[in-house]
Tab-separated table of N, CA and C and ligand atoms in Angstrom:
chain	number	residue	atom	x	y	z
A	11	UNK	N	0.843	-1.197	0.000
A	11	UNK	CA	0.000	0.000	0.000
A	11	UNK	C	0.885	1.256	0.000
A	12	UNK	N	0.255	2.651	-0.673
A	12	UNK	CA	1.312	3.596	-0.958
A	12	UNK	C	0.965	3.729	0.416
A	13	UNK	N	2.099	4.844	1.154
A	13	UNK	CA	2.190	6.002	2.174
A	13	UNK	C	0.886	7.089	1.819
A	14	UNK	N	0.142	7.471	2.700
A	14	UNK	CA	-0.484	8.532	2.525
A	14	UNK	C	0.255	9.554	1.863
A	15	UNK	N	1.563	9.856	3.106
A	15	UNK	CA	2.634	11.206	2.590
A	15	UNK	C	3.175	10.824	1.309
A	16	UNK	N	3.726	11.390	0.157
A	16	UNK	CA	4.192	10.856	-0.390
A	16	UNK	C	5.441	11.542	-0.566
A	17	UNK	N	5.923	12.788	-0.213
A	17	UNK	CA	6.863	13.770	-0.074
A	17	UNK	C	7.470	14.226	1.394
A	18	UNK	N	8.304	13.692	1.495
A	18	UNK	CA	9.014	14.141	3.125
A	18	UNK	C	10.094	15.513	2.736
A	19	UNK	N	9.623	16.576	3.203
A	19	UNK	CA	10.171	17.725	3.031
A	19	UNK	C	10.717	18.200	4.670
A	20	UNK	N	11.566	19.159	4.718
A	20	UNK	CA	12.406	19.743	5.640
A	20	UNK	C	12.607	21.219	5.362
A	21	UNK	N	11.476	21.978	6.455
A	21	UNK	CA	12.184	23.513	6.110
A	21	UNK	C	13.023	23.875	7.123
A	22	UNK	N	14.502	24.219	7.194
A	22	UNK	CA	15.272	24.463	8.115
A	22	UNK	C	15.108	26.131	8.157
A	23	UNK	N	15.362	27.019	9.403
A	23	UNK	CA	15.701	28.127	9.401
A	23	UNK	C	16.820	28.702	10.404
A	24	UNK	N	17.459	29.496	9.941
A	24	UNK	CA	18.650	30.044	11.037
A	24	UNK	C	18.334	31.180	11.810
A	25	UNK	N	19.863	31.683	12.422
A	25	UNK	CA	19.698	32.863	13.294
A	25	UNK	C	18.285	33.549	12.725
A	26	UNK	N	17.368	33.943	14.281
A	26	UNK	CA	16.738	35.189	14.640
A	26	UNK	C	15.398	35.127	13.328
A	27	UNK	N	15.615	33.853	13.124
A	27	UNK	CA	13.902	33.454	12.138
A	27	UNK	C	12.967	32.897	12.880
A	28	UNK	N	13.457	32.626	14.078
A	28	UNK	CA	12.466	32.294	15.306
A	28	UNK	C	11.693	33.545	16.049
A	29	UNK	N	11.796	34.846	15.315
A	29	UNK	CA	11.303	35.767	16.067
A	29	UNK	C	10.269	36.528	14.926
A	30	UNK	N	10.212	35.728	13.834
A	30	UNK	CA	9.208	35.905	12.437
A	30	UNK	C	7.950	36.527	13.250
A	31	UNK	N	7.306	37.155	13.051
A	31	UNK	CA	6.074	38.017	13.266
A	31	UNK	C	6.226	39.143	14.267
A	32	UNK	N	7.939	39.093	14.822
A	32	UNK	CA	7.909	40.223	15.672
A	32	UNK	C	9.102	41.122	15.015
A	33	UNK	N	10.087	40.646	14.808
A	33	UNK	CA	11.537	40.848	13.925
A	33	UNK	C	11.366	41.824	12.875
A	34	UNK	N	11.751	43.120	12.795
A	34	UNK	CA	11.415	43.628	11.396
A	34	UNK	C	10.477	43.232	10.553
A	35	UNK	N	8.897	43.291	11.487
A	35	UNK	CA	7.992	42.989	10.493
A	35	UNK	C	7.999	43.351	8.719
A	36	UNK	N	8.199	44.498	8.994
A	36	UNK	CA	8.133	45.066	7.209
A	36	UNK	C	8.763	44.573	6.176
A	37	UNK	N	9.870	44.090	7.037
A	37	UNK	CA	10.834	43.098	6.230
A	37	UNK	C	10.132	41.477	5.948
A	38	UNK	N	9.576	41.357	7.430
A	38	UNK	CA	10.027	39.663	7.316
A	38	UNK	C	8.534	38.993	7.543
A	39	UNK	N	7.549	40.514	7.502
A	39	UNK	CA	6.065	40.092	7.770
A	39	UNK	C	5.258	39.362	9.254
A	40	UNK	N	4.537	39.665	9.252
A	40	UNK	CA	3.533	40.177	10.298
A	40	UNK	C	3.172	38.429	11.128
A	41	UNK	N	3.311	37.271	10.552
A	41	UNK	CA	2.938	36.312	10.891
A	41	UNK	C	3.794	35.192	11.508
A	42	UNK	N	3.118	34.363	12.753
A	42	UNK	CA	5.094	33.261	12.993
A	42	UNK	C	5.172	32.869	12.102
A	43	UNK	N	5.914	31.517	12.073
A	43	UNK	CA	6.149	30.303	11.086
A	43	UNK	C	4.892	29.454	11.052
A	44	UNK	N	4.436	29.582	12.541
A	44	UNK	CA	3.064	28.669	12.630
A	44	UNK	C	1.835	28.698	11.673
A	45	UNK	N	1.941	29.881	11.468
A	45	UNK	CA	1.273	30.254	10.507
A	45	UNK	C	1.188	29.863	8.837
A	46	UNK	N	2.370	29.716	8.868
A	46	UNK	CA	2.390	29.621	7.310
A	46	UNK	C	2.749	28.056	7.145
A	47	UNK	N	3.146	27.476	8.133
A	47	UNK	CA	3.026	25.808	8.040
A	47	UNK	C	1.840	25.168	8.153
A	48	UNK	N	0.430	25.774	9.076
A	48	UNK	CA	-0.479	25.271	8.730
A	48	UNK	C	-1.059	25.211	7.440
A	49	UNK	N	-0.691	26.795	7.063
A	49	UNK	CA	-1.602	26.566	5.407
A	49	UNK	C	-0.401	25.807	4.637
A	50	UNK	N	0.645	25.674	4.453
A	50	UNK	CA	1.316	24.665	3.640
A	50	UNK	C	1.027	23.373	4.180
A	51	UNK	N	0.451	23.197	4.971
A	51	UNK	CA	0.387	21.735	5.621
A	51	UNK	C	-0.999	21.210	4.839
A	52	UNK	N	-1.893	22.395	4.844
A	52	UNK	CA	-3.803	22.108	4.148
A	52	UNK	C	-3.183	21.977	2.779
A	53	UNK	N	-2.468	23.348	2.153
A	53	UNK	CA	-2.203	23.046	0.523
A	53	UNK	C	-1.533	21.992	-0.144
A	54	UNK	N	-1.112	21.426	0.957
A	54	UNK	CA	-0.194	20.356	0.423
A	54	UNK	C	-0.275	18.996	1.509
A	55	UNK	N	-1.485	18.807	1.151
A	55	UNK	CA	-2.020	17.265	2.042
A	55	UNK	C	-0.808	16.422	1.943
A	56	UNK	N	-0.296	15.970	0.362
A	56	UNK	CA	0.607	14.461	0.012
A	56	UNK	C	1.596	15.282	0.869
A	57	UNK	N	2.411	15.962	1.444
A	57	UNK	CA	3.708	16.338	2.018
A	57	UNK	C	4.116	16.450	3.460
A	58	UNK	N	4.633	15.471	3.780
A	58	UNK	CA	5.070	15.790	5.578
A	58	UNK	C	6.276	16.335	5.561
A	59	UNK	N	5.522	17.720	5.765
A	59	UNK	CA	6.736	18.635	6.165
A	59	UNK	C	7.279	18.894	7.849
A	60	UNK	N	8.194	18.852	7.933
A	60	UNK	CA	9.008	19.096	9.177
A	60	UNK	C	9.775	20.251	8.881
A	61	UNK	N	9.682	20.968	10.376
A	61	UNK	CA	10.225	22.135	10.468
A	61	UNK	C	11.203	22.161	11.948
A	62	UNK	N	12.299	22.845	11.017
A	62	UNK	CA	13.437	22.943	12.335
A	62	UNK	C	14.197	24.417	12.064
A	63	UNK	N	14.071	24.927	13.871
A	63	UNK	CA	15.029	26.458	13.847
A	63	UNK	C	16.205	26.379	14.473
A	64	UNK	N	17.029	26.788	14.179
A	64	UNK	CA	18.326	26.960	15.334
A	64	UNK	C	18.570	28.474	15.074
A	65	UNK	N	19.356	28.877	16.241
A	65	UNK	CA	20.128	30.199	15.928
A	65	UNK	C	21.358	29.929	16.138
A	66	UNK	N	22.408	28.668	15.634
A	66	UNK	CA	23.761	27.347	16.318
A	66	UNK	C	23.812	27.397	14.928
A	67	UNK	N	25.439	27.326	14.516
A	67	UNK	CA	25.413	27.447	13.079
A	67	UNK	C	25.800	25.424	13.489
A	68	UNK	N	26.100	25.372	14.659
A	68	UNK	CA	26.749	23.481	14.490
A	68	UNK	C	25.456	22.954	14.675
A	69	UNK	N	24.233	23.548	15.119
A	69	UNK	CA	22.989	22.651	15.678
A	69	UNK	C	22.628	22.347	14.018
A	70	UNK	N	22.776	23.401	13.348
A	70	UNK	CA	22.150	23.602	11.573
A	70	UNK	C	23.018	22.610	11.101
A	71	UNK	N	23.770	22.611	11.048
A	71	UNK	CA	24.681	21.332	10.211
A	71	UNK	C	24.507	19.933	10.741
A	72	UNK	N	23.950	19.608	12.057
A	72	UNK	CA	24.205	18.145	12.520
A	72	UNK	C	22.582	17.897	12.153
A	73	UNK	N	21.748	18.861	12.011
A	73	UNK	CA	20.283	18.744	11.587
A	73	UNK	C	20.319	18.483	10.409
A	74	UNK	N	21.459	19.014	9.198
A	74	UNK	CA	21.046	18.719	7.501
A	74	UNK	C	21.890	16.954	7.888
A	75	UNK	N	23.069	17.036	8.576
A	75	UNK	CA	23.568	15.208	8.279
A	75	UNK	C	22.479	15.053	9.219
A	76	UNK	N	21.710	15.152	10.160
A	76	UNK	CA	20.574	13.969	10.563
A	76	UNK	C	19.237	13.688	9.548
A	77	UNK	N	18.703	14.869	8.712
A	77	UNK	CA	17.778	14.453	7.801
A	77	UNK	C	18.408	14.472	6.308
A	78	UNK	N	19.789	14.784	5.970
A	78	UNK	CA	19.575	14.978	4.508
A	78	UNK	C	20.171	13.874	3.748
A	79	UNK	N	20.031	12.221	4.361
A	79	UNK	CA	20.027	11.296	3.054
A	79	UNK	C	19.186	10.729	3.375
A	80	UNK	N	17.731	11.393	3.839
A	80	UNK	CA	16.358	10.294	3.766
A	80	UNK	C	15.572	11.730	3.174
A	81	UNK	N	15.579	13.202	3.729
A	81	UNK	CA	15.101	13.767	3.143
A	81	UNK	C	14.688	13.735	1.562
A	82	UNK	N	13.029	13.942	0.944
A	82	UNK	CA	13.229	14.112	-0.554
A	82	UNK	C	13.321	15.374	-0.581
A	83	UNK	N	13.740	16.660	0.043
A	83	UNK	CA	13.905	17.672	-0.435
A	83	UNK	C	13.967	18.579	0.791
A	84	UNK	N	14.946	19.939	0.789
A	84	UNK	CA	14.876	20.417	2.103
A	84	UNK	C	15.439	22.278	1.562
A	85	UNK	N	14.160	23.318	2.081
A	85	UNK	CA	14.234	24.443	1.837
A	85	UNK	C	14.428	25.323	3.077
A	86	UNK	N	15.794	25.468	2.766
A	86	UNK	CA	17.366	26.045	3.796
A	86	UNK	C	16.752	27.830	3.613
A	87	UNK	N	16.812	28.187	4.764
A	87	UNK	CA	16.887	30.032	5.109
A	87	UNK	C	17.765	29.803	5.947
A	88	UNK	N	19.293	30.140	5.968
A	88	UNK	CA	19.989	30.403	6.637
A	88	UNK	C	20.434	31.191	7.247
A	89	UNK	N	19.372	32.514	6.648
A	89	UNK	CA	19.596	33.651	7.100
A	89	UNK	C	21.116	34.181	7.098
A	90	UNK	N	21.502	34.621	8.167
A	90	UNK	CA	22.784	35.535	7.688
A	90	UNK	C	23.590	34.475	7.925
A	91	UNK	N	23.538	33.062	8.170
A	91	UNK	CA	24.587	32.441	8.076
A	91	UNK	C	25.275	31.892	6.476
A	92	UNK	N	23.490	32.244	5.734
A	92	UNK	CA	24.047	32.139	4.479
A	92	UNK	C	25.527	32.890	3.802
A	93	UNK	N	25.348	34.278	4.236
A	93	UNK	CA	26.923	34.906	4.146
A	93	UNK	C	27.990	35.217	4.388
A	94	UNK	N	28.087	33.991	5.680
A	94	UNK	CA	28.862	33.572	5.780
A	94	UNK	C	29.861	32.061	6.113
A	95	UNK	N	28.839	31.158	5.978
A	95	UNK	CA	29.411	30.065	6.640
A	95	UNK	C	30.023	29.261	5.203
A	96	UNK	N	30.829	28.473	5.618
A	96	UNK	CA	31.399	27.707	4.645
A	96	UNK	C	31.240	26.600	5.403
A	97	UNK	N	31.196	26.234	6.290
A	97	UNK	CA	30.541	25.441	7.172
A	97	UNK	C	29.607	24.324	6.566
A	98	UNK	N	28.505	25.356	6.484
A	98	UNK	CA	26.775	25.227	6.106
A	98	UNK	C	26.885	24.980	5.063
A	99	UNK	N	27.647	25.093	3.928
A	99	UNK	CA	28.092	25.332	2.292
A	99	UNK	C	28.746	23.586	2.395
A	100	UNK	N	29.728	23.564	2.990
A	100	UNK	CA	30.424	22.411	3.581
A	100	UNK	C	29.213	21.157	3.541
A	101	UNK	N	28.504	21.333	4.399
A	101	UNK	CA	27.315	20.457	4.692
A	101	UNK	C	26.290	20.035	3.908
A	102	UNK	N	25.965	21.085	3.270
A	102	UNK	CA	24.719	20.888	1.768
A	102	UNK	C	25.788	20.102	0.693
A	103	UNK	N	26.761	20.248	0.606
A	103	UNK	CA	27.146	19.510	-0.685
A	103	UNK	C	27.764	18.060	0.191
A	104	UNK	N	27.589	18.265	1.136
A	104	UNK	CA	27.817	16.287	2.292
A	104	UNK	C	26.913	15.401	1.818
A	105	UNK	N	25.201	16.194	1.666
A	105	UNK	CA	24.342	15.351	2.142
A	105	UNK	C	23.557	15.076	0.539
A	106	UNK	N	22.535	14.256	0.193
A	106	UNK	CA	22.121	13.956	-0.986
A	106	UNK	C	21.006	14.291	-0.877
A	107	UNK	N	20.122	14.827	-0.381
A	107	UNK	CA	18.776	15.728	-0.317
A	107	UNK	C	19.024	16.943	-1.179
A	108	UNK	N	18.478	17.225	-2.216
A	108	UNK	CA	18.444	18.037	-2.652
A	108	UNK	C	17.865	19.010	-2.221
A	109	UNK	N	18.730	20.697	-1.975
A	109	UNK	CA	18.323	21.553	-0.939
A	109	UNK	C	17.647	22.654	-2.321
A	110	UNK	N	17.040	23.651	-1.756
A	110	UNK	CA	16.859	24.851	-2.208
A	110	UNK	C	17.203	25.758	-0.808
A	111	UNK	N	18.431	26.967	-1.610
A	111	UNK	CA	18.348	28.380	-0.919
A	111	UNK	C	17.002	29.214	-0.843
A	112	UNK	N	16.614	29.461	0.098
A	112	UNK	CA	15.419	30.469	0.013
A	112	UNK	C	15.778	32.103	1.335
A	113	UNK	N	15.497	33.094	0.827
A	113	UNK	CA	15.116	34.019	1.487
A	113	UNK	C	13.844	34.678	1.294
A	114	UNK	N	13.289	35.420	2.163
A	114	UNK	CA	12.025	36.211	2.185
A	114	UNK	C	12.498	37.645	1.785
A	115	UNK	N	13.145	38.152	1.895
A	115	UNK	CA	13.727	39.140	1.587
A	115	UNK	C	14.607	39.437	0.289
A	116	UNK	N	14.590	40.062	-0.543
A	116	UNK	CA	15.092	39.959	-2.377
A	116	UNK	C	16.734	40.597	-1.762
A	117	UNK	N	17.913	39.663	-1.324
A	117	UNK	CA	18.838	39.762	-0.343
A	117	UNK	C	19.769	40.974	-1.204
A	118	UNK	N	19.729	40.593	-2.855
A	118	UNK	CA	20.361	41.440	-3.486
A	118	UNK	C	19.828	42.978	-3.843
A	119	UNK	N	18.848	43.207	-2.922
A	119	UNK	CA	18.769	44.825	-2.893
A	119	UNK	C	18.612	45.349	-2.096
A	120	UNK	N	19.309	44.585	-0.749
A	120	UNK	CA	19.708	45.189	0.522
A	120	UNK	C	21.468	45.730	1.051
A	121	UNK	N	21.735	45.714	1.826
A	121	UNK	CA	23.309	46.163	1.742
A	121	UNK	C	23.907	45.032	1.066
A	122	UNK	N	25.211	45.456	1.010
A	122	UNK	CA	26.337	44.840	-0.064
A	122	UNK	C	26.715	43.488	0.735
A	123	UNK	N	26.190	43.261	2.187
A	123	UNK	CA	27.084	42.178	2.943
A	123	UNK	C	26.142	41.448	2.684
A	124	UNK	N	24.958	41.062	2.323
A	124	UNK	CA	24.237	40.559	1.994
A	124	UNK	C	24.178	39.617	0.250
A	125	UNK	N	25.258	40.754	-0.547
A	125	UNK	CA	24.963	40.165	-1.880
A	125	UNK	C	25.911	38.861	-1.968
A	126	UNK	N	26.996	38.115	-0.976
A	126	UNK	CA	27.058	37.044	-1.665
A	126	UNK	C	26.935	36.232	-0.630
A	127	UNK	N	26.507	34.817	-1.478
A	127	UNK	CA	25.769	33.966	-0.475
A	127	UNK	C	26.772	32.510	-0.815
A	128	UNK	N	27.656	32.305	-0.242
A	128	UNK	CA	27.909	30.635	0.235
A	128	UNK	C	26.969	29.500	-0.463
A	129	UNK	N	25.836	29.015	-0.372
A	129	UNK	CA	24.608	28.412	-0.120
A	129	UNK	C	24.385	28.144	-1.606
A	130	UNK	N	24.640	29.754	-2.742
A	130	UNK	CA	24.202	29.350	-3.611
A	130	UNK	C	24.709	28.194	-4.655
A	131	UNK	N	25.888	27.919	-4.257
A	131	UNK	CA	26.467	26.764	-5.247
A	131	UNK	C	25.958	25.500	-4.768
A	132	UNK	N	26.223	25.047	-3.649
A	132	UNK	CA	25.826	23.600	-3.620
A	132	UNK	C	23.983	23.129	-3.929
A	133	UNK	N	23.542	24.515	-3.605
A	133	UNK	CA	21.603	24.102	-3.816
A	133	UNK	C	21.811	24.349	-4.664
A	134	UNK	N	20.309	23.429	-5.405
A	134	UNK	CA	20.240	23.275	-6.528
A	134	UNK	C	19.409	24.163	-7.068
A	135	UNK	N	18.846	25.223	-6.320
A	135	UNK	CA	18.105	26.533	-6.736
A	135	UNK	C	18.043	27.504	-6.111
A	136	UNK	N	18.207	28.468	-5.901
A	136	UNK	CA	17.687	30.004	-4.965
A	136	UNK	C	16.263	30.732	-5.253
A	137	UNK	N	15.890	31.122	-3.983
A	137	UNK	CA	14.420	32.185	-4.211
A	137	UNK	C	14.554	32.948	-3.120
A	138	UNK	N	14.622	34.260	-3.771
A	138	UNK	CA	15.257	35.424	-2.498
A	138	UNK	C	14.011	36.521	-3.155
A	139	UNK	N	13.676	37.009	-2.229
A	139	UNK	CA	12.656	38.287	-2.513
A	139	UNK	C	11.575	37.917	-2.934
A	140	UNK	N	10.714	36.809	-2.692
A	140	UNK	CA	8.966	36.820	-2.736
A	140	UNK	C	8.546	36.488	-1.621
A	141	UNK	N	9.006	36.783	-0.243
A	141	UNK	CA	8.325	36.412	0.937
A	141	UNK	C	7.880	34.841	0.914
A	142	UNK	N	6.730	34.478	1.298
A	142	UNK	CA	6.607	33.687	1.774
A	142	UNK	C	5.765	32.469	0.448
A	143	UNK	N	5.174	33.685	-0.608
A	143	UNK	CA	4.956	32.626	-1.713
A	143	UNK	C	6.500	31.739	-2.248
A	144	UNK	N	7.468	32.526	-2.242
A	144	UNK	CA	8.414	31.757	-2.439
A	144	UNK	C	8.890	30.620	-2.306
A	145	UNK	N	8.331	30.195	-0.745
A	145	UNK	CA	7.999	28.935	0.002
A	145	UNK	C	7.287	27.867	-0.933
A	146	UNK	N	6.200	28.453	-1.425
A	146	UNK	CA	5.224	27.655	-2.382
A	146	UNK	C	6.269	27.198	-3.799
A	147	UNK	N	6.860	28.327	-3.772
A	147	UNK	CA	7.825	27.702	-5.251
A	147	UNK	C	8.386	26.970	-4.640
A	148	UNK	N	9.520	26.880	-3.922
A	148	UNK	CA	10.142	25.715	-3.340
A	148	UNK	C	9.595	24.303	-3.344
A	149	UNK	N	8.299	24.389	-2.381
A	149	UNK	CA	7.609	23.002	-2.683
A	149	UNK	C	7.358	22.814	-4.161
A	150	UNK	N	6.571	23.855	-4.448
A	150	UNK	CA	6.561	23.016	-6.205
A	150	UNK	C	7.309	22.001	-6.580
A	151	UNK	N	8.968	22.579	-6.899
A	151	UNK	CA	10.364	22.401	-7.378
A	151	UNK	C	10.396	21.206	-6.909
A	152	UNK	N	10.324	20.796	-4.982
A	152	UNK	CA	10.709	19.688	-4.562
A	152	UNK	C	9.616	18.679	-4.800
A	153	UNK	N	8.542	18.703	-5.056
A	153	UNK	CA	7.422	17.944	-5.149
A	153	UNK	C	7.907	17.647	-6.882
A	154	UNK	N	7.907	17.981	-7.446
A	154	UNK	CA	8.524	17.563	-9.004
A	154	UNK	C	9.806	16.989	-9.248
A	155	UNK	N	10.135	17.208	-8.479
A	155	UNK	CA	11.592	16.581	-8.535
A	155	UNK	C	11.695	15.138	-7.399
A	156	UNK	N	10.865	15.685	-6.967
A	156	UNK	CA	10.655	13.709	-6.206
A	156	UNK	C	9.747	12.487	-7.152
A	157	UNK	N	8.717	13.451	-7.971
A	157	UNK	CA	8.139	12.667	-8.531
A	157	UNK	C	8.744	11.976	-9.849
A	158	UNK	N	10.074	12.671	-10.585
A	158	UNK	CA	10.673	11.874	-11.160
A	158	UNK	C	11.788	11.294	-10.673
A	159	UNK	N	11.766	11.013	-9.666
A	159	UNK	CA	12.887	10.074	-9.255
A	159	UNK	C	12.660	8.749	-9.602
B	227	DQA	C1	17.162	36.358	5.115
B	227	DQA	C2	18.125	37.410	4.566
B	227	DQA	C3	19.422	37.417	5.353
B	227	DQA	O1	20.333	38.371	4.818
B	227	DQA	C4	19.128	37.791	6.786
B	227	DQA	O2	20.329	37.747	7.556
B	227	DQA	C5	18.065	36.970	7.409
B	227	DQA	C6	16.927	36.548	6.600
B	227	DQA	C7	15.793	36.416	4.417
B	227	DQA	O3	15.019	35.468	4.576
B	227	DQA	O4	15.467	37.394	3.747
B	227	DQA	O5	18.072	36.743	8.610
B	227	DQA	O6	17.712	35.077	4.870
């Protein structure tokens, strides 16, 4: 018999994304995470998504080697560790889950420490600057890309 789920997804987030609905709303919008995992949870019945925060750049890395060779897909906000860790960069190209970079924020039209990102070579896609529909692209991407496996 199939699995109900048929997509095991992983949204990881870093430093100070645990404070989403209070944090520079204007930036990072008005709602927690709770929020936007329930409705990805209704829009996307086939997908058990799991969600994990750290603000530990080592808690983030022992979390992608604990889910990322069973993960089918895992959409990384690393937030500012994206610009800097080699670490985290280190780790996505360890594991065989295919990741997507995502930010809520369009990173390249904010200051200059922001424009380069680590993250973007080893994922296999970036989405920076559509808030939280962006999220929805992500699943798309990973939901299609599991189904031709
Ligand atoms: C972010 C952008 C990063 O530059 C920043 O440090 C964050 C969030 C985003 O989602 O827009 O914390 O990754």
């Amino acid at each position: 018999m199939l699995p109900y789920y048929h997509t095991h997804l992983h949204i990881i987030h870093g430093p100070n994304l645990n404070l989403l609905g209070i944090r520079e709303s204007d930036i990072y919008g008005e709602y927690p995470i709770e929020y936007y995992l329930d409705a990805w949870r209704l829009a996307y019945p086939q997908v058990w998504i799991e969600y994990y925060q750290s603000n530990h750049e080592g808690a983030l890395i022992d979390y992608l080697h604990k889910v990322g060779f069973d993960s089918d897909g895992i959409i990384l906000n690393a937030a500012a560790y994206t610009h800097t860790s080699i670490a985290i960069a280190d780790a996505v190209k360890a594991i065989s889950a295919p990741v997507i970079e995502i930010h809520i924020s369009d990173v390249d039209a904010r200051e200059k420490f922001r424009h380069h990102s680590y993250l973007t070579e080893p994922c296999i896609a970036t989405i920076s600057g559509k808030g939280f529909e962006g999220y929805k692209e992500a699943f798309e991407l990973l939901i299609q890309n599991n189904s031709t496996k």
